[in-house]
CSV table of C-alpha atoms and ligand atoms in Angstrom, one decimal:
chain,number,residue,atom,x,y,z
A,1,MET,CA,132.7,23.7,128.3
A,2,THR,CA,134.6,20.2,128.2
A,3,LYS,CA,134.1,18.4,124.4
A,4,ARG,CA,132.5,15.8,124.0
A,5,VAL,CA,134.2,13.0,121.5
A,6,ALA,CA,133.3,10.9,119.0
A,7,ILE,CA,135.7,8.7,117.2
A,8,LEU,CA,134.6,6.7,114.0
A,9,ILE,CA,136.7,3.8,113.0
A,10,SER,CA,136.5,0.9,110.7
A,11,GLY,CA,139.8,-1.2,111.3
A,12,SER,CA,142.8,-1.3,114.3
A,13,GLY,CA,141.8,2.0,115.7
A,14,SER,CA,145.7,3.3,116.3
A,15,ASN,CA,144.8,6.3,115.5
A,16,MET,CA,141.6,6.4,117.7
A,17,VAL,CA,143.8,4.9,121.1
A,18,ALA,CA,146.3,8.0,120.2
A,19,LEU,CA,143.5,10.1,120.2
A,20,ALA,CA,142.0,8.6,123.0
A,21,GLN,CA,145.0,8.6,125.3
A,22,SER,CA,145.8,12.1,124.5
A,23,MET,CA,142.7,13.0,126.1
A,24,THR,CA,143.4,13.7,129.6
A,25,GLY,CA,144.1,16.1,132.6
A,26,ASP,CA,144.2,19.8,131.0
A,27,HIS,CA,142.9,18.3,127.2
A,28,PRO,CA,140.1,20.8,126.7
A,29,ALA,CA,138.2,17.3,125.1
A,30,ARG,CA,137.0,13.7,126.1
A,31,PRO,CA,136.2,10.5,124.5
A,32,VAL,CA,132.6,9.8,125.0
A,33,LEU,CA,131.7,7.3,121.8
A,34,VAL,CA,133.4,4.8,119.8
A,35,ILE,CA,131.7,3.8,116.7
A,36,SER,CA,132.5,1.6,114.1
A,37,ASN,CA,130.6,0.1,110.5
A,38,ASP,CA,132.7,-3.3,110.7
A,39,PRO,CA,131.2,-5.2,114.6
A,40,GLN,CA,135.0,-7.4,113.8
A,41,ALA,CA,137.0,-4.0,114.2
A,42,GLY,CA,140.0,-4.3,116.0
A,43,GLY,CA,139.6,-1.3,117.2
A,44,LEU,CA,136.6,-1.6,119.6
A,45,ALA,CA,138.4,-3.9,122.1
A,46,LYS,CA,141.0,-1.1,122.1
A,47,ALA,CA,138.3,1.0,123.4
A,48,ARG,CA,136.9,-1.1,125.6
A,49,ALA,CA,139.8,-1.6,127.1
A,50,LEU,CA,139.9,2.0,127.6
A,51,HIS,CA,136.6,2.7,128.9
A,52,ILE,CA,135.1,4.6,126.5
A,53,PRO,CA,131.4,3.5,125.3
A,54,THR,CA,131.7,1.4,121.7
A,55,PHE,CA,128.9,1.6,119.6
A,56,ALA,CA,128.9,-0.8,115.7
A,57,ILE,CA,126.3,0.1,113.4
A,58,ASP,CA,126.9,-2.5,110.6
A,59,HIS,CA,126.3,-1.1,107.3
A,60,LYS,CA,126.1,-4.0,105.1
A,61,PRO,CA,122.3,-4.6,105.8
A,62,PHE,CA,121.2,-1.6,105.1
A,63,GLY,CA,122.5,-2.0,101.4
A,64,LYS,CA,122.1,1.2,99.4
A,65,ASP,CA,120.5,2.8,101.7
A,66,ARG,CA,123.4,5.5,102.8
A,67,ALA,CA,120.3,8.0,104.4
A,68,ALA,CA,119.3,4.8,106.3
A,69,PHE,CA,122.4,4.0,107.8
A,70,GLU,CA,123.4,7.5,108.4
A,71,GLY,CA,120.5,8.0,110.3
A,72,ALA,CA,121.5,5.7,112.7
A,73,LEU,CA,125.0,7.3,113.2
A,74,HIS,CA,123.4,10.0,113.2
A,75,GLN,CA,121.1,9.6,115.9
A,76,ALA,CA,123.9,8.0,118.1
A,77,LEU,CA,125.9,10.9,118.2
A,78,VAL,CA,123.6,13.4,118.8
A,79,THR,CA,122.3,10.8,122.0
A,80,ALA,CA,126.0,10.7,123.3
A,81,LYS,CA,125.8,14.2,122.8
A,82,VAL,CA,128.7,14.8,120.8
A,83,ASP,CA,130.4,18.1,119.9
A,84,ILE,CA,133.3,16.7,118.0
A,85,ILE,CA,133.6,14.0,115.5
A,86,CYS,CA,137.4,12.8,114.3
A,87,LEU,CA,137.5,10.4,111.5
A,88,ALA,CA,139.8,8.0,112.2
A,89,GLY,CA,140.4,5.3,109.3
A,90,PHE,CA,136.9,5.6,109.0
A,91,MET,CA,136.1,3.9,105.5
A,92,ARG,CA,132.6,4.7,104.5
A,93,ILE,CA,132.1,7.9,102.2
A,94,LEU,CA,129.9,10.2,104.2
A,95,THR,CA,126.9,12.3,102.0
A,96,ALA,CA,126.7,15.9,101.6
A,97,ASP,CA,123.6,15.3,104.0
A,98,PHE,CA,125.2,14.1,106.6
A,99,VAL,CA,128.7,15.8,107.0
A,100,SER,CA,126.1,19.1,106.5
A,101,LYS,CA,124.4,18.2,110.1
A,102,TRP,CA,128.5,18.3,111.5
A,103,GLU,CA,130.4,20.9,109.3
A,104,GLY,CA,132.6,22.6,111.3
A,105,CYS,CA,133.0,20.4,113.7
A,106,MET,CA,134.4,17.1,111.6
A,107,LEU,CA,137.5,16.3,111.2
A,108,ASN,CA,139.5,13.5,109.2
A,109,ILE,CA,143.3,12.0,109.0
A,110,HIS,CA,144.2,11.4,105.6
A,111,PRO,CA,148.0,9.1,105.1
A,112,SER,CA,148.8,11.7,102.3
A,113,LEU,CA,150.0,15.2,102.0
A,114,LEU,CA,146.9,17.4,100.9
A,115,PRO,CA,146.0,18.6,98.1
A,116,LYS,CA,147.8,15.9,97.2
A,117,TYR,CA,146.7,12.3,96.8
A,118,LYS,CA,142.8,11.9,97.7
A,119,GLY,CA,141.1,8.7,98.2
A,120,LEU,CA,143.2,5.3,98.3
A,121,GLU,CA,146.3,3.7,97.6
A,122,THR,CA,148.0,7.2,98.8
A,123,HIS,CA,151.6,5.9,99.7
A,124,ALA,CA,151.6,4.4,96.4
A,125,ARG,CA,151.0,6.9,94.0
A,126,ALA,CA,153.1,8.8,95.9
A,127,LEU,CA,156.2,6.5,95.3
A,128,ALA,CA,155.0,6.1,91.5
A,129,ALA,CA,155.2,10.1,90.8
A,130,GLY,CA,158.8,9.7,91.9
A,131,ASP,CA,158.0,12.1,95.4
A,132,LYS,CA,160.9,13.0,97.7
A,133,ILE,CA,158.5,13.9,101.1
A,134,HIS,CA,155.2,12.4,102.0
A,135,GLY,CA,153.1,12.9,104.8
A,136,CYS,CA,149.8,12.9,106.3
A,137,THR,CA,147.2,15.8,106.8
A,138,VAL,CA,144.5,16.2,109.2
A,139,HIS,CA,141.5,18.4,108.1
A,140,GLU,CA,138.2,19.3,108.6
A,141,ALA,CA,135.5,17.1,106.7
A,142,THR,CA,133.2,18.5,104.1
A,143,ALA,CA,130.8,16.9,101.5
A,144,ALA,CA,134.2,16.6,98.9
A,145,LEU,CA,136.3,13.5,99.7
A,146,ASP,CA,139.4,14.2,102.0
A,147,ASP,CA,139.1,18.3,101.1
A,148,GLY,CA,138.1,20.7,103.3
A,149,PRO,CA,140.1,23.3,105.3
A,150,ILE,CA,144.0,21.8,106.4
A,151,LEU,CA,144.2,21.9,109.9
A,152,GLY,CA,147.7,19.9,110.7
A,153,GLN,CA,150.3,17.9,108.3
A,154,ALA,CA,153.2,16.2,109.2
A,155,ARG,CA,156.2,15.4,107.0
A,156,ILE,CA,158.4,12.8,106.2
A,157,ASP,CA,161.5,12.3,103.5
A,158,ILE,CA,160.7,9.0,101.2
A,159,ARG,CA,163.8,6.7,101.0
A,160,PRO,CA,165.5,5.6,97.7
A,161,ASP,CA,164.0,1.8,99.1
A,162,ASP,CA,161.2,2.7,100.6
A,163,THR,CA,157.4,0.8,99.2
A,164,ALA,CA,154.1,1.5,100.1
A,165,GLU,CA,154.3,-0.7,103.5
A,166,THR,CA,157.4,0.9,104.5
A,167,LEU,CA,156.1,4.1,104.1
A,168,ALA,CA,152.9,3.5,105.7
A,169,ALA,CA,154.7,1.6,108.3
A,170,ARG,CA,157.0,4.7,108.9
A,171,LEU,CA,153.9,7.3,108.2
A,172,LEU,CA,151.6,5.7,110.9
A,173,PRO,CA,153.9,6.8,114.1
A,174,LEU,CA,153.7,10.6,112.6
A,175,GLU,CA,149.5,10.4,112.7
A,176,HIS,CA,150.2,9.1,115.9
A,177,GLN,CA,151.3,12.5,117.3
A,178,LEU,CA,149.8,14.9,114.3
A,179,TYR,CA,146.1,14.1,115.0
A,180,PRO,CA,145.9,14.7,119.1
A,181,ALA,CA,148.2,18.1,118.5
A,182,VAL,CA,145.2,19.0,116.1
A,183,LEU,CA,142.3,17.8,118.6
A,184,ARG,CA,144.2,19.0,121.0
A,185,ARG,CA,144.3,23.0,119.4
A,186,PHE,CA,140.6,22.4,117.6
A,187,ALA,CA,138.8,21.8,120.6
A,188,ALA,CA,140.5,25.0,122.3
A,189,GLU,CA,138.9,26.7,119.3
A,190,ASP,CA,142.5,27.2,117.4
A,191,LYS,CA,142.4,26.1,114.0
A,192,THR,CA,146.4,27.0,113.5
A,193,PRO,CA,147.7,24.7,111.5
A,194,VAL,CA,150.2,22.1,113.3
A,195,LEU,CA,153.2,21.2,111.4
A,196,LEU,CA,155.1,18.5,111.9
A,197,GLY,CA,158.4,17.3,110.1
A,198,HIS,CA,160.6,19.9,108.3
B,1,LIG,C1,145.3,5.3,108.7
B,1,LIG,O1,146.2,5.6,107.9
B,1,LIG,C2,144.9,6.2,108.0
B,1,LIG,O2,145.7,7.8,107.9
B,1,LIG,C3,144.0,5.9,107.0
B,1,LIG,O3,143.7,4.9,108.2
B,1,LIG,C4,144.5,4.1,108.5
B,1,LIG,C5,144.0,3.8,109.9
B,1,LIG,O4,145.2,3.1,110.9
B,1,LIG,N1,142.8,6.9,107.0
B,1,LIG,P1,144.4,3.5,112.3
B,1,LIG,O5,142.6,2.2,112.1
B,1,LIG,O6,144.0,4.2,112.9
B,1,LIG,O7,145.0,1.9,112.9
């Protein structure tokens, strides 16, 4: 049966667009909902242009009440009968309680070669460490931040003149290839890792 996918974003949503556009034809999944915790996120308009239902749940009025924010998020996902959640630049940390409800059904993309550089500033940290290779990872989301079984990685060489900005810009198109490739396999219940680059 076709899997119903929700994509969670906070920003420009370029990974969301790549995922949504990949789910056509014989693809085993379809996008049914795009959610943002930021009502101003540029990705929401892009989702509407793709005719995908959108929902904004502003986290700010919830203050420190993460459980209430996540309750609203969970309800929206249940109402849309979602089978798979793709976190795509979703900048809220999810509690173990929320993750436990969706574990095994939730993917995340992270701009580093995990297990290196969990958290923020991944490009600057790879440069500061003198790494020669950088990349991105799609993994199953678990309660631990940027952790969980790895489902795919894409690698790029770091050039001597790279900055955090040039690295991010060169990596993003690979993210747009990797995430849809992993989602297609995952939706077909195949967890064989996808490896792109060298
Ligand atoms: C991507 O680099 C992703 O890896 C990171 O946040 C960025 C999101 O970009 N977690 P976009 O919103 O998909 O354009």
